[in-house]
Amino acid sequence: MTTDAPSRAGLSPASEAELGELIAERHATRQPLRITGGGSRVETGALSGDTLSTAAISGVVTYEPGEMTLIARAGTPLDEIQAMLAAEGQSLAFEPADMRGVLGGNGTSTIGGVVAANASGPRRMLVGACRDHLLGLRFVDGRGRVLKNGGRVMKNVTGLDLGKLLCGAHGTLGVLTEVALKTLPILPDRCALGFHGVTVDEAAQIFARALATPYEVSGAAFRDGTAWLRVEGLGPQMGYRRDRLLALLQPREAEVLDAEATLSLWRGLRDLDHFAGTATPLWRVLVKPSLAPSTVRALQALGGAVSVDWGGGLIWYCGPGPAQEVRQIARHATLVRRGGLAGPAFAPEAPAVTRLSLGLRRVFDPAGILNPGLMDQ
């Protein structure tokens, strides 16, 4: 299962068994496949092979609110899962983004696409990434074998955690058919603190001080000259943490948003609403938070706009800067929206990582039929 990518007419197996037979045939003839989910997540460029969609392998297998575990087939729409969890007062705590607005698409994000991309939103810095909430999975490898790893509960095990490999592999190691995820309660109250008229350096200082406290800041983002902090929890203790942060960050004045306004603000930050409605290239840049200010300034010098998330660990750059110059500034830069730019979407790997990646692909997809060349697109 890859990220939810633009789909062409192609193959749509209705079951895991049918998918295994199809891939086994393609393995024997070395015919490539272009794996898609619901057609909503990234622009991967031109890939060879027939399109294979997992959208028909859909449905919730089991959901146990008391145990906070969910098992769903890969093609299950993310909206359907989120609505079901919300009805029980729970959610996917890593809050995956809805990329349809910023990519101008109308596809349906699937849970398989979320896991394949390791899609993780603003709360990642507090609760971890998608892969940290993945309990287990089932997938079909490049030989057509159905493989299973993990289970329904968190426990210490020995051996290879295939979930960590498949989560974020974008379908190059296997096609996901089923995922088991940990769910968490929705925190009942929230607020946002906005520090207006600050530079990126000042925002970095605010983030560093706030995130060094025990007050469990669940969001730290910078956009349009404002540094935002989010605090979530039960009313009284959330209010205490809010007040302690305000006292810590004096004499800076802060705007305090209520729960509804905070929810709206962070949904927009998560889904990159500020970069929607344009075809300008959009880059996702991972850096050390301490390097965020200098990286932002260098990207701004290329022209365009920048926003920051994860307390400085994630930078979004929307601008015309040539790919070579962007990657000279930021090694870990992924081209999410091409906007006419050619070349690789994913950042080049270090030689040692490349050798390891190729070795894994030879094990799981020896014929090289699953999204061949994706990491070079």
mmCIF file of C-alpha atoms in Angstrom:
data_model
loop_
_atom_site.group_PDB
_atom_site.id
_atom_site.type_symbol
_atom_site.label_atom_id
_atom_site.label_comp_id
_atom_site.label_asym_id
_atom_site.label_seq_id
_atom_site.Cartn_x
_atom_site.Cartn_y
_atom_site.Cartn_z
ATOM 1 C CA MET A 1 0.000 0.000 0.000
ATOM 2 C CA THR A 2 1.469 3.340 -0.949
ATOM 3 C CA THR A 3 0.407 6.797 -0.039
ATOM 4 C CA ASP A 4 -2.924 7.857 -1.479
ATOM 5 C CA ALA A 5 -1.766 8.944 -4.934
ATOM 6 C CA PRO A 6 -3.480 10.120 -8.112
ATOM 7 C CA SER A 7 -5.230 7.114 -9.632
ATOM 8 C CA ARG A 8 -5.631 5.945 -13.221
ATOM 9 C CA ALA A 9 -7.958 3.242 -14.491
ATOM 10 C CA GLY A 10 -6.517 -0.102 -13.463
ATOM 11 C CA LEU A 11 -6.778 -3.091 -11.176
ATOM 12 C CA SER A 12 -8.942 -3.199 -8.046
ATOM 13 C CA PRO A 13 -8.819 -6.559 -6.235
ATOM 14 C CA ALA A 14 -11.720 -7.111 -3.855
ATOM 15 C CA SER A 15 -9.912 -9.277 -1.304
ATOM 16 C CA GLU A 16 -6.508 -10.067 0.118
ATOM 17 C CA ALA A 17 -6.493 -13.464 -1.599
ATOM 18 C CA GLU A 18 -7.279 -11.906 -4.972
ATOM 19 C CA LEU A 19 -4.535 -9.335 -4.412
ATOM 20 C CA GLY A 20 -2.029 -12.084 -3.607
ATOM 21 C CA GLU A 21 -2.847 -13.990 -6.778
ATOM 22 C CA LEU A 22 -2.558 -10.846 -8.876
ATOM 23 C CA ILE A 23 0.838 -9.877 -7.456
ATOM 24 C CA ALA A 24 2.127 -13.453 -7.785
ATOM 25 C CA GLU A 25 1.270 -13.363 -11.490
ATOM 26 C CA ARG A 26 3.018 -10.013 -11.902
ATOM 27 C CA HIS A 27 6.038 -11.297 -10.008
ATOM 28 C CA ALA A 28 6.328 -14.245 -12.398
ATOM 29 C CA THR A 29 6.191 -11.965 -15.441
ATOM 30 C CA ARG A 30 8.026 -9.018 -13.843
ATOM 31 C CA GLN A 31 5.258 -6.602 -14.760
ATOM 32 C CA PRO A 32 5.335 -3.489 -12.534
ATOM 33 C CA LEU A 33 2.428 -2.155 -10.514
ATOM 34 C CA ARG A 34 1.631 1.368 -9.406
ATOM 35 C CA ILE A 35 -0.083 1.051 -6.025
ATOM 36 C CA THR A 36 -2.645 3.631 -4.908
ATOM 37 C CA GLY A 37 -5.065 4.049 -2.051
ATOM 38 C CA GLY A 38 -7.886 6.553 -2.340
ATOM 39 C CA GLY A 39 -6.110 9.150 -4.492
ATOM 40 C CA SER A 40 -5.575 11.965 -1.993
ATOM 41 C CA ARG A 41 -2.155 12.140 -0.405
ATOM 42 C CA VAL A 42 0.933 12.915 -2.554
ATOM 43 C CA GLU A 43 1.942 13.733 -6.105
ATOM 44 C CA THR A 44 4.449 11.047 -7.015
ATOM 45 C CA GLY A 45 5.004 11.849 -10.671
ATOM 46 C CA ALA A 46 5.064 9.322 -13.493
ATOM 47 C CA LEU A 47 5.489 5.697 -12.416
ATOM 48 C CA SER A 48 5.544 2.680 -14.686
ATOM 49 C CA GLY A 49 3.028 -0.137 -14.572
ATOM 50 C CA ASP A 50 -0.704 -0.647 -14.267
ATOM 51 C CA THR A 51 -2.472 1.108 -11.413
ATOM 52 C CA LEU A 52 -3.522 -1.167 -8.567
ATOM 53 C CA SER A 53 -6.024 0.305 -6.121
ATOM 54 C CA THR A 54 -6.739 -1.181 -2.708
ATOM 55 C CA ALA A 55 -9.913 0.874 -2.226
ATOM 56 C CA ALA A 56 -12.096 -2.240 -2.592
ATOM 57 C CA ILE A 57 -10.306 -4.007 0.281
ATOM 58 C CA SER A 58 -12.311 -2.028 2.781
ATOM 59 C CA GLY A 59 -14.178 -2.301 6.045
ATOM 60 C CA VAL A 60 -13.587 -2.289 9.795
ATOM 61 C CA VAL A 61 -12.669 -5.766 11.015
ATOM 62 C CA THR A 62 -13.049 -5.048 14.715
ATOM 63 C CA TYR A 63 -13.138 -2.066 17.035
ATOM 64 C CA GLU A 64 -12.872 -2.467 20.807
ATOM 65 C CA PRO A 65 -13.374 0.931 22.483
ATOM 66 C CA GLY A 66 -12.686 -0.543 25.931
ATOM 67 C CA GLU A 67 -9.352 -1.915 24.772
ATOM 68 C CA MET A 68 -8.701 1.134 22.564
ATOM 69 C CA THR A 69 -7.793 -0.998 19.538
ATOM 70 C CA LEU A 70 -8.957 -0.850 15.950
ATOM 71 C CA ILE A 71 -8.405 -3.278 13.093
ATOM 72 C CA ALA A 72 -9.411 -2.103 9.617
ATOM 73 C CA ARG A 73 -8.730 -3.143 6.048
ATOM 74 C CA ALA A 74 -6.397 -0.886 4.126
ATOM 75 C CA GLY A 75 -8.966 0.634 1.783
ATOM 76 C CA THR A 76 -11.258 1.840 4.573
ATOM 77 C CA PRO A 77 -11.868 5.600 4.220
ATOM 78 C CA LEU A 78 -10.166 7.640 6.926
ATOM 79 C CA ASP A 79 -13.289 9.798 7.369
ATOM 80 C CA GLU A 80 -15.336 6.680 8.144
ATOM 81 C CA ILE A 81 -12.845 5.557 10.785
ATOM 82 C CA GLN A 82 -12.608 8.978 12.406
ATOM 83 C CA ALA A 83 -16.402 9.291 12.628
ATOM 84 C CA MET A 84 -16.681 5.847 14.226
ATOM 85 C CA LEU A 85 -13.996 6.649 16.795
ATOM 86 C CA ALA A 86 -15.466 10.072 17.582
ATOM 87 C CA ALA A 87 -18.815 8.452 18.390
ATOM 88 C CA GLU A 88 -16.989 6.608 21.189
ATOM 89 C CA GLY A 89 -15.033 9.661 22.322
ATOM 90 C CA GLN A 90 -11.791 8.388 20.781
ATOM 91 C CA SER A 91 -9.473 9.319 17.924
ATOM 92 C CA LEU A 92 -6.237 8.541 16.113
ATOM 93 C CA ALA A 93 -4.023 10.607 18.400
ATOM 94 C CA PHE A 94 -1.372 11.255 15.738
ATOM 95 C CA GLU A 95 -4.039 13.288 13.817
ATOM 96 C CA PRO A 96 -3.185 12.566 10.150
ATOM 97 C CA ALA A 97 -3.697 15.506 7.798
ATOM 98 C CA ASP A 98 -6.288 15.756 5.055
ATOM 99 C CA MET A 99 -4.144 16.698 2.043
ATOM 100 C CA ARG A 100 -6.958 17.008 -0.493
ATOM 101 C CA GLY A 101 -7.258 20.768 -0.146
ATOM 102 C CA VAL A 102 -3.589 21.554 -0.536
ATOM 103 C CA LEU A 103 -3.197 19.109 -3.442
ATOM 104 C CA GLY A 104 -6.412 20.162 -5.156
ATOM 105 C CA GLY A 105 -7.674 16.587 -5.254
ATOM 106 C CA ASN A 106 -11.021 14.962 -4.552
ATOM 107 C CA GLY A 107 -9.924 11.461 -3.670
ATOM 108 C CA THR A 108 -10.699 9.596 -0.465
ATOM 109 C CA SER A 109 -7.930 9.228 2.082
ATOM 110 C CA THR A 110 -7.643 5.618 3.275
ATOM 111 C CA ILE A 111 -6.224 4.189 6.475
ATOM 112 C CA GLY A 112 -3.776 2.133 4.410
ATOM 113 C CA GLY A 113 -2.488 5.272 2.722
ATOM 114 C CA VAL A 114 -2.053 6.929 6.113
ATOM 115 C CA VAL A 115 0.019 4.024 7.441
ATOM 116 C CA ALA A 116 2.026 3.583 4.239
ATOM 117 C CA ALA A 117 3.013 7.248 4.386
ATOM 118 C CA ASN A 118 3.488 7.291 8.178
ATOM 119 C CA ALA A 119 1.260 10.372 7.999
ATOM 120 C CA SER A 120 1.570 12.207 11.316
ATOM 121 C CA GLY A 121 0.116 15.585 12.221
ATOM 122 C CA PRO A 122 0.886 18.344 14.753
ATOM 123 C CA ARG A 123 0.474 16.140 17.852
ATOM 124 C CA ARG A 124 3.350 13.931 16.728
ATOM 125 C CA MET A 125 5.847 15.764 18.942
ATOM 126 C CA LEU A 126 3.870 14.752 22.059
ATOM 127 C CA VAL A 127 2.340 11.342 21.298
ATOM 128 C CA GLY A 128 4.594 10.029 18.526
ATOM 129 C CA ALA A 129 4.141 9.241 14.846
ATOM 130 C CA CYS A 130 1.681 6.914 13.143
ATOM 131 C CA ARG A 131 4.169 4.027 13.386
ATOM 132 C CA ASP A 132 4.216 4.422 17.190
ATOM 133 C CA HIS A 133 0.472 3.660 17.270
ATOM 134 C CA LEU A 134 0.658 0.718 14.864
ATOM 135 C CA LEU A 135 0.039 -2.582 16.660
ATOM 136 C CA GLY A 136 0.200 -4.918 13.674
ATOM 137 C CA LEU A 137 -0.554 -5.351 10.007
ATOM 138 C CA ARG A 138 -1.145 -7.745 7.145
ATOM 139 C CA PHE A 139 0.334 -7.227 3.696
ATOM 140 C CA VAL A 140 1.110 -8.923 0.402
ATOM 141 C CA ASP A 141 4.765 -8.799 -0.587
ATOM 142 C CA GLY A 142 6.210 -8.652 -4.097
ATOM 143 C CA ARG A 143 6.075 -12.434 -4.461
ATOM 144 C CA GLY A 144 2.354 -12.550 -3.706
ATOM 145 C CA ARG A 145 2.821 -13.960 -0.201
ATOM 146 C CA VAL A 146 0.386 -12.857 2.509
ATOM 147 C CA LEU A 147 2.386 -11.900 5.601
ATOM 148 C CA LYS A 148 1.303 -10.853 9.084
ATOM 149 C CA ASN A 149 3.182 -9.074 11.856
ATOM 150 C CA GLY A 150 2.147 -7.847 15.284
ATOM 151 C CA GLY A 151 -1.222 -8.147 16.951
ATOM 152 C CA ARG A 152 -3.927 -6.252 18.795
ATOM 153 C CA VAL A 153 -2.093 -5.232 21.963
ATOM 154 C CA MET A 154 1.121 -3.454 22.913
ATOM 155 C CA LYS A 155 3.710 -5.856 24.306
ATOM 156 C CA ASN A 156 7.426 -6.455 24.326
ATOM 157 C CA VAL A 157 8.534 -8.893 21.642
ATOM 158 C CA THR A 158 11.747 -10.017 20.048
ATOM 159 C CA GLY A 159 12.405 -10.226 16.357
ATOM 160 C CA LEU A 160 11.872 -7.950 13.395
ATOM 161 C CA ASP A 161 9.040 -5.427 13.665
ATOM 162 C CA LEU A 162 7.800 -5.395 10.086
ATOM 163 C CA GLY A 163 5.296 -2.693 10.955
ATOM 164 C CA LYS A 164 8.133 -0.227 11.427
ATOM 165 C CA LEU A 165 9.428 -1.130 7.954
ATOM 166 C CA LEU A 166 6.110 -1.005 6.111
ATOM 167 C CA CYS A 167 4.936 2.190 7.826
ATOM 168 C CA GLY A 168 6.473 4.916 5.695
ATOM 169 C CA ALA A 169 7.751 2.606 2.935
ATOM 170 C CA HIS A 170 5.170 3.962 0.451
ATOM 171 C CA GLY A 171 4.341 0.521 -0.885
ATOM 172 C CA THR A 172 7.841 -0.409 -2.019
ATOM 173 C CA LEU A 173 8.044 -3.427 0.319
ATOM 174 C CA GLY A 174 4.488 -4.695 0.152
ATOM 175 C CA VAL A 175 0.837 -3.792 -0.313
ATOM 176 C CA LEU A 176 -0.992 -3.306 2.976
ATOM 177 C CA THR A 177 -4.303 -5.123 3.351
ATOM 178 C CA GLU A 178 -5.072 -4.685 7.048
ATOM 179 C CA VAL A 179 -3.781 -2.544 9.925
ATOM 180 C CA ALA A 180 -4.238 -2.664 13.697
ATOM 181 C CA LEU A 181 -3.949 0.671 15.484
ATOM 182 C CA LYS A 182 -4.065 1.947 19.017
ATOM 183 C CA THR A 183 -6.739 4.579 19.677
ATOM 184 C CA LEU A 184 -6.837 7.165 22.472
ATOM 185 C CA PRO A 185 -9.567 9.207 24.159
ATOM 186 C CA ILE A 186 -10.347 12.632 22.759
ATOM 187 C CA LEU A 187 -9.199 15.190 25.304
ATOM 188 C CA PRO A 188 -12.286 17.175 26.342
ATOM 189 C CA ASP A 189 -10.835 20.684 26.563
ATOM 190 C CA ARG A 190 -8.217 22.671 24.694
ATOM 191 C CA CYS A 191 -6.881 26.159 24.173
ATOM 192 C CA ALA A 192 -4.310 27.913 22.032
ATOM 193 C CA LEU A 193 -1.859 30.644 22.989
ATOM 194 C CA GLY A 194 -0.920 32.983 20.148
ATOM 195 C CA PHE A 195 2.151 35.202 20.334
ATOM 196 C CA HIS A 196 1.794 37.740 17.533
ATOM 197 C CA GLY A 197 4.413 39.812 15.746
ATOM 198 C CA VAL A 198 7.348 37.510 16.434
ATOM 199 C CA THR A 199 10.242 36.467 14.195
ATOM 200 C CA VAL A 200 11.092 32.863 13.516
ATOM 201 C CA ASP A 201 13.998 33.159 15.975
ATOM 202 C CA GLU A 202 11.653 34.422 18.680
ATOM 203 C CA ALA A 203 9.173 31.670 17.862
ATOM 204 C CA ALA A 204 11.941 29.097 18.271
ATOM 205 C CA GLN A 205 12.746 30.526 21.710
ATOM 206 C CA ILE A 206 9.072 30.332 22.732
ATOM 207 C CA PHE A 207 8.868 26.715 21.549
ATOM 208 C CA ALA A 208 12.089 25.722 23.300
ATOM 209 C CA ARG A 209 10.950 27.144 26.635
ATOM 210 C CA ALA A 210 7.418 25.740 26.411
ATOM 211 C CA LEU A 211 8.436 22.268 25.286
ATOM 212 C CA ALA A 212 11.024 21.991 28.056
ATOM 213 C CA THR A 213 8.251 22.172 30.667
ATOM 214 C CA PRO A 214 6.089 19.333 32.044
ATOM 215 C CA TYR A 215 2.946 21.071 30.768
ATOM 216 C CA GLU A 216 2.413 18.715 27.800
ATOM 217 C CA VAL A 217 2.166 21.171 24.940
ATOM 218 C CA SER A 218 0.446 19.232 22.127
ATOM 219 C CA GLY A 219 1.065 21.693 19.316
ATOM 220 C CA ALA A 220 3.726 24.280 18.520
ATOM 221 C CA ALA A 221 3.450 26.004 15.143
ATOM 222 C CA PHE A 222 4.594 29.256 13.505
ATOM 223 C CA ARG A 223 2.810 30.994 10.640
ATOM 224 C CA ASP A 224 2.536 34.554 9.382
ATOM 225 C CA GLY A 225 4.455 36.064 12.280
ATOM 226 C CA THR A 226 2.548 34.256 15.038
ATOM 227 C CA ALA A 227 3.837 31.481 17.284
ATOM 228 C CA TRP A 228 1.034 29.183 18.443
ATOM 229 C CA LEU A 229 1.019 26.751 21.368
ATOM 230 C CA ARG A 230 -1.759 24.224 21.992
ATOM 231 C CA VAL A 231 -2.693 22.740 25.371
ATOM 232 C CA GLU A 232 -5.253 19.923 25.717
ATOM 233 C CA GLY A 233 -6.689 17.967 28.632
ATOM 234 C CA LEU A 234 -9.305 18.008 31.396
ATOM 235 C CA GLY A 235 -10.652 21.466 32.146
ATOM 236 C CA PRO A 236 -9.031 22.267 35.535
ATOM 237 C CA GLN A 237 -5.611 20.770 34.808
ATOM 238 C CA MET A 238 -5.607 22.172 31.270
ATOM 239 C CA GLY A 239 -6.308 25.611 32.724
ATOM 240 C CA TYR A 240 -3.479 25.213 35.214
ATOM 241 C CA ARG A 241 -1.010 24.303 32.485
ATOM 242 C CA ARG A 242 -2.214 27.218 30.340
ATOM 243 C CA ASP A 243 -1.708 29.672 33.191
ATOM 244 C CA ARG A 244 1.745 28.299 34.014
ATOM 245 C CA LEU A 245 2.828 28.679 30.397
ATOM 246 C CA LEU A 246 1.551 32.257 30.275
ATOM 247 C CA ALA A 247 3.481 33.050 33.447
ATOM 248 C CA LEU A 248 6.622 31.369 32.123
ATOM 249 C CA LEU A 249 6.570 33.296 28.847
ATOM 250 C CA GLN A 250 6.022 36.740 30.379
ATOM 251 C CA PRO A 251 6.404 39.585 29.535
ATOM 252 C CA ARG A 252 5.153 38.462 26.114
ATOM 253 C CA GLU A 253 1.445 39.029 25.680
ATOM 254 C CA ALA A 254 -0.589 36.168 24.250
ATOM 255 C CA GLU A 255 -3.983 35.809 22.652
ATOM 256 C CA VAL A 256 -5.892 32.907 24.219
ATOM 257 C CA LEU A 257 -8.316 31.014 21.969
ATOM 258 C CA ASP A 258 -11.207 28.974 23.319
ATOM 259 C CA ALA A 259 -11.789 25.294 22.543
ATOM 260 C CA GLU A 260 -13.798 25.801 19.352
ATOM 261 C CA ALA A 261 -11.413 28.378 17.895
ATOM 262 C CA THR A 262 -8.442 26.179 18.820
ATOM 263 C CA LEU A 263 -9.966 23.186 17.050
ATOM 264 C CA SER A 264 -10.531 25.246 13.900
ATOM 265 C CA LEU A 265 -7.060 26.805 14.004
ATOM 266 C CA TRP A 266 -5.261 23.499 14.383
ATOM 267 C CA ARG A 267 -7.319 21.774 11.741
ATOM 268 C CA GLY A 268 -6.197 24.474 9.311
ATOM 269 C CA LEU A 269 -2.560 24.202 10.413
ATOM 270 C CA ARG A 270 -2.690 20.413 10.109
ATOM 271 C CA ASP A 271 -4.269 20.442 6.645
ATOM 272 C CA LEU A 272 -2.095 23.338 5.391
ATOM 273 C CA ASP A 273 -5.074 25.488 4.447
ATOM 274 C CA HIS A 274 -2.692 28.434 4.129
ATOM 275 C CA PHE A 275 -1.009 26.727 1.159
ATOM 276 C CA ALA A 276 -4.193 25.586 -0.585
ATOM 277 C CA GLY A 277 -5.567 27.160 -3.760
ATOM 278 C CA THR A 278 -2.247 27.428 -5.555
ATOM 279 C CA ALA A 279 -0.105 25.194 -7.756
ATOM 280 C CA THR A 280 3.205 26.510 -6.392
ATOM 281 C CA PRO A 281 5.630 23.706 -5.433
ATOM 282 C CA LEU A 282 5.249 22.605 -1.811
ATOM 283 C CA TRP A 283 8.070 21.018 0.175
ATOM 284 C CA ARG A 284 8.030 19.103 3.462
ATOM 285 C CA VAL A 285 11.329 19.680 5.253
ATOM 286 C CA LEU A 286 12.543 17.831 8.368
ATOM 287 C CA VAL A 287 15.227 19.542 10.467
ATOM 288 C CA LYS A 288 16.540 19.671 13.993
ATOM 289 C CA PRO A 289 14.421 22.244 15.831
ATOM 290 C CA SER A 290 17.552 24.202 16.667
ATOM 291 C CA LEU A 291 18.236 24.615 12.935
ATOM 292 C CA ALA A 292 14.714 25.770 12.075
ATOM 293 C CA PRO A 293 15.388 29.548 12.155
ATOM 294 C CA SER A 294 18.412 29.431 9.846
ATOM 295 C CA THR A 295 16.661 26.962 7.518
ATOM 296 C CA VAL A 296 13.545 29.148 7.333
ATOM 297 C CA ARG A 297 15.612 32.231 6.493
ATOM 298 C CA ALA A 298 17.489 30.378 3.756
ATOM 299 C CA LEU A 299 14.240 29.092 2.225
ATOM 300 C CA GLN A 300 12.618 32.515 2.411
ATOM 301 C CA ALA A 301 15.564 33.901 0.478
ATOM 302 C CA LEU A 302 14.468 31.694 -2.447
ATOM 303 C CA GLY A 303 11.067 33.410 -2.480
ATOM 304 C CA GLY A 304 7.713 32.045 -1.361
ATOM 305 C CA ALA A 305 6.196 31.366 2.062
ATOM 306 C CA VAL A 306 7.136 29.197 5.022
ATOM 307 C CA SER A 307 5.336 27.762 8.038
ATOM 308 C CA VAL A 308 6.696 25.689 10.917
ATOM 309 C CA ASP A 309 5.261 22.779 12.927
ATOM 310 C CA TRP A 310 6.444 20.242 15.536
ATOM 311 C CA GLY A 311 8.130 23.008 17.525
ATOM 312 C CA GLY A 312 10.586 23.591 14.694
ATOM 313 C CA GLY A 313 11.115 19.996 13.559
ATOM 314 C CA LEU A 314 8.910 20.313 10.468
ATOM 315 C CA ILE A 315 9.030 23.154 7.940
ATOM 316 C CA TRP A 316 6.633 23.620 5.031
ATOM 317 C CA TYR A 317 8.063 25.663 2.165
ATOM 318 C CA CYS A 318 5.751 26.852 -0.624
ATOM 319 C CA GLY A 319 7.788 28.620 -3.262
ATOM 320 C CA PRO A 320 9.445 28.533 -6.664
ATOM 321 C CA GLY A 321 12.915 27.648 -5.396
ATOM 322 C CA PRO A 322 14.690 25.163 -7.689
ATOM 323 C CA ALA A 323 14.794 21.630 -6.310
ATOM 324 C CA GLN A 324 18.593 21.576 -6.239
ATOM 325 C CA GLU A 325 18.746 24.741 -4.150
ATOM 326 C CA VAL A 326 16.036 23.564 -1.760
ATOM 327 C CA ARG A 327 17.933 20.331 -1.131
ATOM 328 C CA GLN A 328 21.190 22.195 -0.672
ATOM 329 C CA ILE A 329 19.503 24.084 2.153
ATOM 330 C CA ALA A 330 17.609 21.106 3.598
ATOM 331 C CA ARG A 331 18.825 17.568 3.104
ATOM 332 C CA HIS A 332 15.565 15.959 4.230
ATOM 333 C CA ALA A 333 13.161 17.709 1.850
ATOM 334 C CA THR A 334 10.247 15.939 0.141
ATOM 335 C CA LEU A 335 8.386 17.488 -2.782
ATOM 336 C CA VAL A 336 4.728 17.035 -1.825
ATOM 337 C CA ARG A 337 3.158 19.189 -4.550
ATOM 338 C CA ARG A 338 5.224 19.368 -7.721
ATOM 339 C CA GLY A 339 3.889 22.554 -9.261
ATOM 340 C CA GLY A 340 5.709 21.744 -12.491
ATOM 341 C CA LEU A 341 9.007 20.705 -10.914
ATOM 342 C CA ALA A 342 10.604 17.532 -12.270
ATOM 343 C CA GLY A 343 13.017 15.191 -10.553
ATOM 344 C CA PRO A 344 12.871 13.061 -7.396
ATOM 345 C CA ALA A 345 10.105 13.808 -4.895
ATOM 346 C CA PHE A 346 11.927 12.107 -2.054
ATOM 347 C CA ALA A 347 15.213 13.226 -0.550
ATOM 348 C CA PRO A 348 18.292 11.217 -1.570
ATOM 349 C CA GLU A 349 19.323 8.683 1.051
ATOM 350 C CA ALA A 350 22.761 8.342 2.568
ATOM 351 C CA PRO A 351 24.811 5.550 0.895
ATOM 352 C CA ALA A 352 24.539 3.230 3.906
ATOM 353 C CA VAL A 353 20.759 3.733 4.067
ATOM 354 C CA THR A 354 20.485 3.142 0.314
ATOM 355 C CA ARG A 355 22.285 -0.191 0.628
ATOM 356 C CA LEU A 356 19.996 -1.227 3.478
ATOM 357 C CA SER A 357 16.871 -0.138 1.588
ATOM 358 C CA LEU A 358 17.876 -2.005 -1.552
ATOM 359 C CA GLY A 359 18.590 -5.100 0.504
ATOM 360 C CA LEU A 360 15.136 -4.992 2.050
ATOM 361 C CA ARG A 361 13.485 -4.511 -1.317
ATOM 362 C CA ARG A 362 15.349 -7.514 -2.732
ATOM 363 C CA VAL A 363 13.939 -9.615 0.121
ATOM 364 C CA PHE A 364 10.334 -8.427 -0.072
ATOM 365 C CA ASP A 365 10.100 -7.572 -3.775
ATOM 366 C CA PRO A 366 12.891 -9.403 -5.637
ATOM 367 C CA ALA A 367 11.372 -8.730 -9.072
ATOM 368 C CA GLY A 368 11.089 -5.012 -8.347
ATOM 369 C CA ILE A 369 7.431 -4.724 -9.389
ATOM 370 C CA LEU A 370 5.990 -2.639 -6.514
ATOM 371 C CA ASN A 371 6.160 1.073 -7.289
ATOM 372 C CA PRO A 372 9.489 0.712 -9.119
ATOM 373 C CA GLY A 373 11.458 3.934 -9.089
ATOM 374 C CA LEU A 374 9.138 5.657 -6.620
ATOM 375 C CA MET A 375 11.970 6.905 -4.474
ATOM 376 C CA ASP A 376 13.629 8.288 -7.618
ATOM 377 C CA GLN A 377 10.501 10.102 -8.858
#
